[in-house]
Short mmCIF file of C-alpha atoms and ligand atoms in Angstrom, two decimals:
data_model
loop_
_atom_site.label_atom_id
_atom_site.label_comp_id
_atom_site.label_asym_id
_atom_site.label_seq_id
_atom_site.Cartn_x
_atom_site.Cartn_y
_atom_site.Cartn_z
CA MET A 1209 -51.98 -1.10 -14.51
CA LYS A 1210 -53.41 -3.50 -11.91
CA VAL A 1211 -51.43 -2.71 -8.88
CA LEU A 1212 -51.49 -4.56 -5.59
CA VAL A 1213 -50.12 -2.87 -2.36
CA LEU A 1214 -49.03 -5.06 0.62
CA GLY A 1215 -49.49 -3.70 4.20
CA SER A 1216 -52.39 -2.14 6.52
CA GLY A 1217 -51.12 1.10 8.09
CA GLY A 1218 -50.63 4.95 7.31
CA ARG A 1219 -47.98 4.34 4.96
CA GLU A 1220 -50.32 1.84 2.87
CA HIS A 1221 -53.16 4.26 2.95
CA ALA A 1222 -50.93 6.92 1.71
CA LEU A 1223 -49.38 4.62 -1.12
CA ALA A 1224 -53.14 3.74 -1.92
CA TRP A 1225 -54.26 7.42 -1.96
CA LYS A 1226 -51.39 8.54 -4.41
CA ILE A 1227 -51.33 5.49 -6.68
CA GLY A 1228 -55.53 5.88 -7.01
CA GLN A 1229 -54.69 9.33 -8.63
CA SER A 1230 -52.62 7.95 -11.36
CA SER A 1231 -54.29 7.85 -14.96
CA LEU A 1232 -52.04 4.86 -15.41
CA LEU A 1233 -54.02 2.82 -13.01
CA SER A 1234 -56.91 0.25 -13.99
CA LYS A 1235 -57.31 -1.48 -10.82
CA LEU A 1236 -56.07 -1.21 -7.19
CA TYR A 1237 -55.89 -3.98 -4.50
CA ILE A 1238 -54.67 -3.55 -0.93
CA ALA A 1239 -53.78 -6.46 1.01
CA PRO A 1240 -54.92 -6.61 3.91
CA GLY A 1241 -55.39 -2.73 3.90
CA ASN A 1242 -57.46 -0.70 6.39
CA ALA A 1243 -60.53 1.27 6.60
CA GLY A 1244 -59.12 3.89 4.67
CA THR A 1245 -57.46 1.89 1.76
CA LEU A 1246 -61.21 0.97 0.83
CA GLU A 1247 -61.77 4.48 -0.70
CA HIS A 1248 -59.13 4.20 -3.22
CA GLY A 1249 -59.14 0.27 -4.07
CA GLU A 1250 -60.21 -3.10 -3.12
CA ASN A 1251 -59.09 -4.67 0.25
CA VAL A 1252 -58.00 -8.42 0.38
CA ALA A 1253 -57.65 -10.29 3.37
CA ILE A 1254 -54.11 -11.90 2.69
CA ASP A 1255 -51.30 -12.04 4.67
CA PRO A 1256 -48.44 -10.06 3.06
CA GLU A 1257 -45.91 -12.70 4.55
CA ASN A 1258 -47.86 -15.62 2.92
CA PHE A 1259 -46.23 -15.43 -0.46
CA GLN A 1260 -48.01 -18.34 -1.91
CA GLN A 1261 -51.34 -16.63 -1.49
CA VAL A 1262 -49.92 -13.35 -2.77
CA ALA A 1263 -49.02 -15.14 -5.77
CA GLU A 1264 -52.11 -17.14 -6.40
CA PHE A 1265 -54.19 -13.82 -6.21
CA ALA A 1266 -51.35 -12.17 -8.21
CA ILE A 1267 -51.93 -14.65 -10.95
CA GLU A 1268 -55.63 -14.57 -10.57
CA LYS A 1269 -55.89 -10.72 -10.83
CA ASN A 1270 -53.25 -10.19 -13.59
CA ILE A 1271 -51.37 -7.96 -11.27
CA GLU A 1272 -48.47 -6.36 -13.01
CA ILE A 1273 -47.03 -4.36 -9.81
CA ILE A 1274 -46.70 -5.12 -6.45
CA VAL A 1275 -45.83 -2.49 -3.91
CA VAL A 1276 -44.44 -3.73 -0.84
CA GLY A 1277 -45.18 -1.58 2.30
CA PRO A 1278 -43.38 -3.09 5.28
CA GLU A 1279 -39.83 -4.61 5.73
CA GLY A 1280 -41.06 -7.98 6.76
CA PRO A 1281 -41.93 -9.57 3.38
CA LEU A 1282 -38.74 -7.95 1.92
CA VAL A 1283 -36.28 -9.47 4.30
CA LYS A 1284 -38.11 -12.52 4.24
CA GLY A 1285 -37.61 -12.87 0.37
CA ILE A 1286 -40.99 -12.02 -1.20
CA HIS A 1287 -39.29 -10.46 -4.22
CA ASN A 1288 -36.71 -13.71 -4.56
CA TYR A 1289 -40.19 -15.81 -4.29
CA PHE A 1290 -41.51 -14.11 -7.20
CA SER A 1291 -38.32 -13.57 -9.60
CA SER A 1292 -37.50 -17.39 -9.24
CA ASN A 1293 -40.93 -18.34 -10.30
CA PRO A 1294 -41.18 -18.30 -14.38
CA GLU A 1295 -45.12 -17.85 -13.75
CA LEU A 1296 -44.50 -14.81 -11.39
CA SER A 1297 -41.46 -13.18 -12.75
CA SER A 1298 -42.97 -10.91 -15.00
CA ILE A 1299 -44.62 -9.04 -12.24
CA THR A 1300 -42.57 -6.04 -10.87
CA ILE A 1301 -41.98 -5.94 -7.28
CA ILE A 1302 -41.41 -2.59 -5.77
CA GLY A 1303 -39.00 -3.57 -3.15
CA PRO A 1304 -35.54 -5.25 -2.96
CA LYS A 1305 -34.74 -8.98 -2.92
CA LYS A 1306 -33.38 -10.28 0.25
CA GLU A 1307 -29.86 -9.70 -0.41
CA GLY A 1308 -30.76 -5.87 -0.47
CA ALA A 1309 -33.08 -5.71 2.23
CA ILE A 1310 -30.52 -6.82 4.60
CA LEU A 1311 -29.36 -3.48 4.57
CA GLU A 1312 -32.29 -3.20 7.03
CA GLY A 1313 -32.45 -6.83 8.21
CA SER A 1314 -28.97 -6.83 9.74
CA LYS A 1315 -27.32 -3.95 11.53
CA ASP A 1316 -23.93 -5.84 11.19
CA PHE A 1317 -24.19 -6.17 7.54
CA SER A 1318 -24.96 -2.83 6.90
CA LYS A 1319 -22.12 -1.48 9.26
CA LYS A 1320 -19.84 -3.59 7.22
CA PHE A 1321 -21.51 -2.43 3.98
CA MET A 1322 -20.84 1.29 4.95
CA ALA A 1323 -17.20 0.61 6.40
CA ALA A 1324 -16.48 -0.87 3.25
CA ASN A 1325 -17.81 1.96 1.16
CA ASN A 1326 -16.52 4.69 3.01
CA ILE A 1327 -20.31 5.65 4.11
CA PRO A 1328 -20.07 7.92 7.30
CA THR A 1329 -21.51 6.26 10.33
CA ALA A 1330 -20.91 5.53 13.94
CA LYS A 1331 -17.56 3.50 14.97
CA TYR A 1332 -18.49 0.07 15.76
CA LYS A 1333 -17.79 -3.46 16.66
CA SER A 1334 -20.13 -6.40 16.35
CA PHE A 1335 -20.15 -9.35 19.15
CA ASP A 1336 -21.78 -12.67 19.61
CA VAL A 1337 -22.58 -15.03 22.52
CA ASP A 1338 -18.37 -16.17 22.18
CA SER A 1339 -17.38 -12.59 22.50
CA ILE A 1340 -19.04 -11.08 25.48
CA ALA A 1341 -15.85 -10.34 27.33
CA ASP A 1342 -14.40 -8.69 23.95
CA GLY A 1343 -17.75 -6.70 24.25
CA GLU A 1344 -17.34 -5.32 27.88
CA ALA A 1345 -13.80 -4.69 27.09
CA TYR A 1346 -15.04 -2.38 23.94
CA LEU A 1347 -17.67 -0.73 26.12
CA GLU A 1348 -14.86 0.43 28.52
CA THR A 1349 -12.89 2.14 25.91
CA MET A 1350 -16.26 4.28 25.08
CA THR A 1351 -17.86 7.29 26.52
CA PRO A 1352 -21.51 7.22 27.68
CA PRO A 1353 -24.32 6.93 26.55
CA TYR A 1354 -23.65 3.39 24.98
CA VAL A 1355 -25.49 2.25 22.19
CA LEU A 1356 -26.25 -1.30 21.75
CA LYS A 1357 -28.33 -2.65 18.86
CA ALA A 1358 -29.59 -6.21 18.05
CA ASP A 1359 -28.25 -7.47 14.64
CA GLY A 1360 -31.75 -8.45 13.37
CA LEU A 1361 -35.38 -7.16 13.00
CA ALA A 1362 -37.02 -6.55 16.53
CA ALA A 1363 -40.04 -4.48 16.03
CA GLY A 1364 -38.42 -1.27 16.36
CA LYS A 1365 -37.37 -2.27 19.97
CA GLY A 1366 -33.81 -3.72 19.43
CA VAL A 1367 -31.85 -0.30 19.94
CA LEU A 1368 -30.73 0.42 23.53
CA ILE A 1369 -29.13 3.63 24.44
CA VAL A 1370 -27.97 3.32 28.12
CA ASP A 1371 -26.12 5.95 30.15
CA SER A 1372 -24.07 3.60 32.63
CA LEU A 1373 -21.31 1.36 31.74
CA LYS A 1374 -22.68 -1.27 34.37
CA LYS A 1375 -26.26 -1.25 32.68
CA ALA A 1376 -24.49 -1.31 29.16
CA LYS A 1377 -22.42 -4.62 30.34
CA LYS A 1378 -25.63 -6.09 31.68
CA GLU A 1379 -27.66 -5.30 28.58
CA LEU A 1380 -25.14 -6.70 26.29
CA ARG A 1381 -24.91 -9.86 28.30
CA SER A 1382 -28.68 -10.12 28.29
CA MET A 1383 -29.09 -9.67 24.38
CA LEU A 1384 -26.29 -12.23 23.86
CA ALA A 1385 -26.48 -14.97 26.32
CA ASN A 1386 -30.19 -14.41 27.17
CA LYS A 1387 -31.64 -13.70 23.67
CA LYS A 1388 -33.52 -10.71 25.23
CA PHE A 1389 -34.66 -9.90 21.47
CA GLY A 1390 -34.72 -13.71 20.49
CA SER A 1391 -32.63 -14.69 17.48
CA ALA A 1392 -32.42 -10.88 16.32
CA SER A 1393 -29.77 -10.53 19.41
CA LYS A 1394 -27.72 -13.24 18.36
CA LYS A 1395 -25.23 -10.62 17.48
CA VAL A 1396 -25.05 -7.09 18.82
CA VAL A 1397 -23.54 -3.72 17.23
CA VAL A 1398 -21.82 -1.47 19.83
CA GLU A 1399 -21.41 1.79 18.52
CA GLU A 1400 -20.64 5.39 19.43
CA PHE A 1401 -23.26 7.53 20.52
CA LEU A 1402 -23.84 10.45 17.67
CA ASP A 1403 -25.16 13.65 19.29
CA GLY A 1404 -27.41 15.72 16.66
CA ILE A 1405 -30.52 15.84 15.03
CA GLU A 1406 -32.30 13.28 12.81
CA VAL A 1407 -33.60 13.52 9.26
CA SER A 1408 -35.01 10.70 7.01
CA VAL A 1409 -34.03 11.07 3.35
CA PHE A 1410 -35.84 8.66 0.84
CA ILE A 1411 -34.92 7.57 -2.89
CA ILE A 1412 -36.42 5.50 -5.29
CA THR A 1413 -33.93 3.28 -7.18
CA ASP A 1414 -33.94 0.70 -10.05
CA GLY A 1415 -30.47 -0.04 -8.88
CA ASN A 1416 -28.71 2.31 -11.57
CA SER A 1417 -30.04 5.76 -11.16
CA TYR A 1418 -32.09 6.78 -8.54
CA LYS A 1419 -34.67 10.12 -7.53
CA ILE A 1420 -34.47 11.85 -4.43
CA LEU A 1421 -37.99 12.25 -2.82
CA PRO A 1422 -38.96 14.53 -0.34
CA GLU A 1423 -36.98 14.43 3.06
CA ALA A 1424 -39.05 14.09 6.34
CA LYS A 1425 -38.42 14.39 10.38
CA ASP A 1426 -40.36 12.09 12.43
CA TYR A 1427 -41.32 12.28 16.34
CA LYS A 1428 -40.35 8.72 17.68
CA ARG A 1429 -41.11 9.01 21.31
CA ILE A 1430 -44.77 8.85 23.03
CA GLY A 1431 -44.49 12.01 25.09
CA GLU A 1432 -44.32 15.29 24.37
CA GLY A 1433 -40.59 17.18 24.30
CA ASP A 1434 -39.39 13.70 22.97
CA THR A 1435 -40.05 11.79 26.30
CA GLY A 1436 -41.08 8.27 27.45
CA LEU A 1437 -41.10 5.16 25.05
CA ASN A 1438 -40.43 4.80 21.58
CA THR A 1439 -43.11 4.29 19.30
CA GLY A 1440 -43.33 3.35 15.29
CA GLY A 1441 -43.68 7.42 15.09
CA MET A 1442 -46.02 10.26 16.46
CA GLY A 1443 -46.03 12.53 13.82
CA ALA A 1444 -43.60 13.77 11.07
CA ILE A 1445 -42.83 17.01 8.82
CA SER A 1446 -41.57 17.53 5.57
CA PRO A 1447 -39.61 19.60 4.24
CA VAL A 1448 -37.17 19.50 7.08
CA PRO A 1449 -35.70 23.26 7.72
CA PHE A 1450 -32.08 22.15 8.19
CA ALA A 1451 -32.04 19.81 5.23
CA ASN A 1452 -31.02 22.72 2.91
CA ARG A 1453 -29.14 22.48 -0.48
CA GLU A 1454 -25.72 22.11 1.06
CA PHE A 1455 -26.69 19.37 3.47
CA MET A 1456 -28.64 17.29 0.62
CA ASP A 1457 -25.73 17.86 -1.70
CA LYS A 1458 -23.45 16.05 1.29
CA VAL A 1459 -26.10 13.60 1.69
CA GLU A 1460 -26.04 12.91 -1.98
CA ASN A 1461 -22.32 12.69 -2.56
CA GLN A 1462 -21.37 11.18 0.85
CA ILE A 1463 -24.22 8.68 1.37
CA ILE A 1464 -26.43 8.01 -1.66
CA ILE A 1465 -24.35 7.82 -4.52
CA PRO A 1466 -21.66 5.37 -2.39
CA THR A 1467 -24.59 3.40 -1.46
CA ILE A 1468 -25.84 2.79 -4.77
CA LYS A 1469 -22.31 2.32 -6.08
CA GLY A 1470 -21.51 -0.22 -3.39
CA LEU A 1471 -24.68 -2.09 -3.93
CA ARG A 1472 -23.59 -2.73 -7.55
CA LYS A 1473 -20.03 -3.41 -6.69
CA GLU A 1474 -21.36 -6.09 -4.38
CA ASN A 1475 -23.69 -7.34 -7.17
CA ILE A 1476 -26.92 -6.73 -5.02
CA GLU A 1477 -29.49 -5.98 -7.52
CA TYR A 1478 -31.85 -3.57 -5.67
CA SER A 1479 -35.05 -1.84 -6.70
CA GLY A 1480 -37.34 0.21 -4.70
CA PHE A 1481 -37.13 2.34 -1.99
CA ILE A 1482 -34.28 3.05 0.26
CA PHE A 1483 -34.85 5.28 3.65
CA PHE A 1484 -31.67 6.43 5.02
CA GLY A 1485 -32.00 7.23 8.70
CA LEU A 1486 -29.34 10.25 9.16
CA ILE A 1487 -28.14 12.45 11.90
CA LEU A 1488 -26.63 15.98 11.52
CA VAL A 1489 -23.62 15.96 13.63
CA LYS A 1490 -21.59 19.31 13.27
CA GLY A 1491 -22.68 20.03 9.84
CA ASP A 1492 -22.24 16.57 8.57
CA PRO A 1493 -24.49 13.67 7.68
CA TYR A 1494 -24.14 10.20 9.45
CA VAL A 1495 -26.11 7.14 8.80
CA ILE A 1496 -27.97 5.92 11.88
CA GLU A 1497 -29.58 2.99 9.67
CA TYR A 1498 -30.95 2.15 6.53
CA ASN A 1499 -34.31 0.66 5.72
CA CYS A 1500 -35.49 -1.04 2.73
CA ARG A 1501 -38.99 0.68 2.38
CA LEU A 1502 -40.65 3.77 2.96
CA GLY A 1503 -41.17 5.30 6.79
CA ASP A 1504 -44.59 5.33 8.58
CA PRO A 1505 -45.34 8.15 9.43
CA GLU A 1506 -43.13 9.69 6.82
CA THR A 1507 -44.71 8.46 3.89
CA GLU A 1508 -47.93 10.37 5.10
CA VAL A 1509 -46.12 13.62 4.47
CA ILE A 1510 -43.63 12.90 1.55
CA LEU A 1511 -46.38 11.62 -0.58
CA PRO A 1512 -48.50 14.59 -0.35
CA ARG A 1513 -45.60 16.55 -1.56
CA LEU A 1514 -44.77 14.50 -4.52
CA LYS A 1515 -46.41 16.13 -7.58
CA SER A 1516 -45.05 13.63 -10.06
CA ASP A 1517 -47.09 10.42 -10.69
CA LEU A 1518 -45.90 7.64 -8.51
CA LEU A 1519 -46.99 4.91 -10.83
CA ASP A 1520 -45.11 6.33 -13.41
CA LEU A 1521 -42.02 6.04 -11.33
CA PHE A 1522 -42.95 2.17 -10.46
CA ASP A 1523 -43.15 1.73 -14.14
CA GLY A 1524 -39.49 3.11 -14.65
CA ILE A 1525 -38.30 0.64 -12.49
CA ALA A 1526 -40.43 -2.01 -14.16
CA SER A 1527 -38.72 -1.18 -17.61
CA ASP A 1528 -35.49 0.19 -16.29
CA THR A 1529 -36.22 3.73 -17.33
CA LEU A 1530 -36.43 5.53 -14.11
CA SER A 1531 -33.78 7.85 -15.05
CA GLU A 1532 -35.92 9.19 -17.76
CA ARG A 1533 -38.95 9.90 -15.29
CA ASP A 1534 -39.30 13.01 -13.57
CA VAL A 1535 -39.98 13.81 -9.91
CA GLU A 1536 -41.55 16.89 -9.30
CA ILE A 1537 -41.83 18.19 -5.40
CA ASP A 1538 -44.44 20.53 -4.05
CA PRO A 1539 -42.81 23.64 -2.25
CA LYS A 1540 -45.71 23.51 0.27
CA SER A 1541 -45.29 22.06 3.74
CA ALA A 1542 -46.86 18.86 5.09
CA GLY A 1543 -47.18 17.89 8.80
CA THR A 1544 -48.68 14.62 10.07
CA VAL A 1545 -50.13 13.95 13.59
CA MET A 1546 -50.79 10.52 14.58
CA LEU A 1547 -53.70 9.81 16.91
CA VAL A 1548 -52.82 6.62 18.77
CA SER A 1549 -55.02 4.19 21.34
CA GLY A 1550 -54.79 4.92 25.04
CA GLY A 1551 -51.93 2.78 26.36
CA TYR A 1552 -49.86 2.35 23.32
CA PRO A 1553 -47.19 1.61 22.63
CA GLU A 1554 -47.77 -0.65 25.62
CA ASP A 1555 -51.04 -2.72 25.97
CA TYR A 1556 -54.26 -0.88 24.53
CA LYS A 1557 -57.87 -1.74 23.33
CA LYS A 1558 -58.93 -2.48 20.10
CA GLY A 1559 -62.46 -1.95 18.46
CA GLU A 1560 -63.53 1.56 20.10
CA ALA A 1561 -66.09 3.23 17.45
CA ILE A 1562 -64.08 6.28 15.44
CA THR A 1563 -66.03 9.24 14.31
CA ILE A 1564 -64.61 11.76 12.21
CA GLY A 1565 -66.54 15.06 11.55
CA ASN A 1566 -65.54 18.01 9.65
CA ILE A 1567 -62.02 17.81 7.85
CA HIS A 1568 -60.15 21.17 7.17
CA GLU A 1569 -59.74 21.61 3.72
CA ARG A 1570 -55.97 21.33 3.61
CA SER A 1571 -56.17 18.33 5.63
CA ILE A 1572 -55.92 14.50 4.41
CA VAL A 1573 -57.10 11.82 6.86
CA PHE A 1574 -54.86 8.47 6.36
CA HIS A 1575 -56.07 5.41 8.45
CA ALA A 1576 -53.71 3.36 10.03
CA GLY A 1577 -55.06 0.82 12.81
CA THR A 1578 -58.66 1.00 11.52
CA LYS A 1579 -61.27 -1.44 10.07
CA LYS A 1580 -64.76 -1.28 8.95
CA GLU A 1581 -67.13 -3.72 10.66
CA ASN A 1582 -70.87 -3.41 10.27
CA GLU A 1583 -70.55 -0.27 8.53
CA LYS A 1584 -68.79 1.30 11.30
CA VAL A 1585 -65.04 2.47 11.35
CA ILE A 1586 -63.23 1.02 14.62
CA THR A 1587 -59.96 1.10 16.06
CA ASN A 1588 -57.78 -1.77 15.38
CA GLY A 1589 -54.31 -1.17 16.29
CA GLY A 1590 -51.87 1.11 18.30
CA ARG A 1591 -51.62 3.90 15.61
CA VAL A 1592 -54.89 4.39 14.43
CA ILE A 1593 -55.07 7.70 12.28
CA SER A 1594 -52.85 9.92 10.91
CA VAL A 1595 -53.85 13.52 10.19
CA THR A 1596 -51.82 15.27 7.40
CA SER A 1597 -52.25 18.85 6.28
CA TYR A 1598 -50.67 21.11 3.84
CA GLY A 1599 -49.75 24.68 4.79
CA LYS A 1600 -47.59 27.32 3.57
CA ASP A 1601 -45.02 26.39 6.32
CA ILE A 1602 -44.77 23.59 9.13
CA GLU A 1603 -46.58 25.62 11.54
CA SER A 1604 -49.37 26.23 9.61
CA SER A 1605 -49.72 22.59 8.43
CA ILE A 1606 -49.46 21.43 11.77
CA LYS A 1607 -52.02 23.93 12.87
CA ASN A 1608 -54.47 22.78 10.25
CA SER A 1609 -54.06 19.21 11.38
CA TYR A 1610 -54.82 20.01 14.90
CA SER A 1611 -58.01 21.72 13.79
CA THR A 1612 -59.33 18.48 12.00
CA ILE A 1613 -58.17 16.58 15.00
CA GLU A 1614 -61.01 18.63 17.18
CA ASN A 1615 -63.53 16.51 14.95
CA ILE A 1616 -62.13 13.17 15.40
CA HIS A 1617 -62.84 11.10 18.40
CA PHE A 1618 -62.50 7.74 19.85
CA ASN A 1619 -62.29 6.52 23.36
CA LYS A 1620 -58.90 7.05 25.05
CA MET A 1621 -57.61 8.61 22.07
CA ASN A 1622 -54.12 9.98 22.49
CA PHE A 1623 -51.69 12.36 20.32
CA ARG A 1624 -48.64 14.82 20.78
CA ARG A 1625 -49.53 18.35 20.86
CA ASP A 1626 -45.91 19.38 19.93
CA ILE A 1627 -45.48 17.89 16.52
CA GLY A 1628 -43.03 20.27 14.64
CA LYS A 1629 -42.75 22.55 17.55
CA ASP A 1630 -38.88 21.98 17.59
CA VAL A 1631 -38.16 23.25 13.88
CA ILE A 1632 -40.74 26.36 13.77
CA LYS A 1633 -38.94 29.60 14.39
CA LYS A 1634 -39.53 31.27 17.51
P1 LIG B 3096 -32.45 2.54 14.89
O1 LIG B 3096 -33.57 1.43 15.13
O2 LIG B 3096 -31.18 2.31 14.29
O3 LIG B 3096 -33.40 3.67 13.88
O4 LIG B 3096 -32.57 3.28 16.24
C1 LIG B 3096 -33.44 4.03 16.97
C2 LIG B 3096 -33.07 5.21 17.39
O5 LIG B 3096 -31.86 5.18 18.09
C3 LIG B 3096 -32.57 6.28 16.22
O6 LIG B 3096 -33.58 7.02 15.51
C4 LIG B 3096 -31.87 7.16 17.14
O7 LIG B 3096 -32.71 8.17 17.56
C5 LIG B 3096 -31.30 6.45 18.17
N1 LIG B 3096 -30.02 6.08 17.63
C6 LIG B 3096 -29.50 4.89 17.16
N2 LIG B 3096 -28.22 4.72 16.89
C7 LIG B 3096 -27.75 5.87 17.46
C8 LIG B 3096 -26.22 6.62 17.66
N3 LIG B 3096 -25.21 5.82 17.08
N4 LIG B 3096 -26.11 7.71 18.06
C9 LIG B 3096 -27.28 8.30 18.57
N5 LIG B 3096 -28.41 7.83 18.57
C10 LIG B 3096 -28.63 6.62 17.97
N1 LIG B 3097 -41.06 6.17 11.25
C1 LIG B 3097 -40.07 5.22 11.28
C2 LIG B 3097 -39.97 3.89 10.54
O1 LIG B 3097 -40.86 3.82 9.68
O2 LIG B 3097 -39.16 3.21 10.47
#
């Protein structure tokens, strides 16, 4: 099979690494890719949101499967673009149409969807510029901290959690009246704060059947001990110790099955991944958010634990036979630590030379913001390299990653030294 992966992060390197191992693969392209994806296929300089260019390339190279890494092209309708054009409609897109991607693209839609399908989530109301006063009154009925969410995509920055009522009202006004997040905050969801531990659960689905992939926990804040600004993710682990059989059964019965049934009931054809951002409160799972793609850096720990052929699962989607395919999961643990540019998630410099020395035998070095220039690998983003390692448990996997990290260098390199620490038994 000829496959094109869209995207350029650690997630896409992990996808390329995994797809590259498939006996079903004849040729792999990554657009635009990074210095790491080059080891598994050919990078092509195409912007994943330029659908026409993606389509021209796909026709020229007889691409059969396009795997969409990030949410942007999905929310903007890349799957619709392909399926509505007779010349392109035979190409399988791994990722939903816009009507399904809206589960991630609109928080207001996803909250309504959950309410309509009895899926456990925080209590909420939505407001727009004409209902700011109602929003303020609603905030007064709640207890701190207050959770405000921009409805649309806001590059991971659209969720505010504030302690004082006064600040919550001010932020609500700034989001709605002053468009703090541009058109993403034309609507704002105000919801109850849920106090618990987060876990990410992933499925792959053809809209009828689904397969559960390994779960993961990511570390979003820049600072150790979960302090400082939010980032795209500074590390991840899998499996997650508290996500035991009993918990996963609840997730499947109360969340996954009602989501698949709800999509069918609303006539939303969905193929691809669903990423359930969950929180465990007093033994029960609640949905914090849906994403229509895999997570980054979660992918860097879940694909290394997937023993089955990923391309075989994609082929199951292409031929509507996903139910007949197997998902086998490696019982080993995997942990990943993200190496970031100094200054990230605020301003940082690109173009620093990267040196990679000895890699621990149980580590895999996934590139994220890197590129190859004049035969040298240089930094090209905030999150630069994700070092994943296997181990018999989380503690040993993370230890192996830190041992590899000792041999990776670039100017102003930063990373968290406490990934996985919270779940390691003392
Ligand atoms: P989201 O972009 O929806 O994933 O939100 C970003 C982060 O905000 C989540 O990963 C949670 O840590 C936190 N968060 C969002 N909604 C809530 C909530 N209702 N209660 C507590 N924390 C939340
Ligand atoms: N690591 C969080 C995400 O990919 O959304």
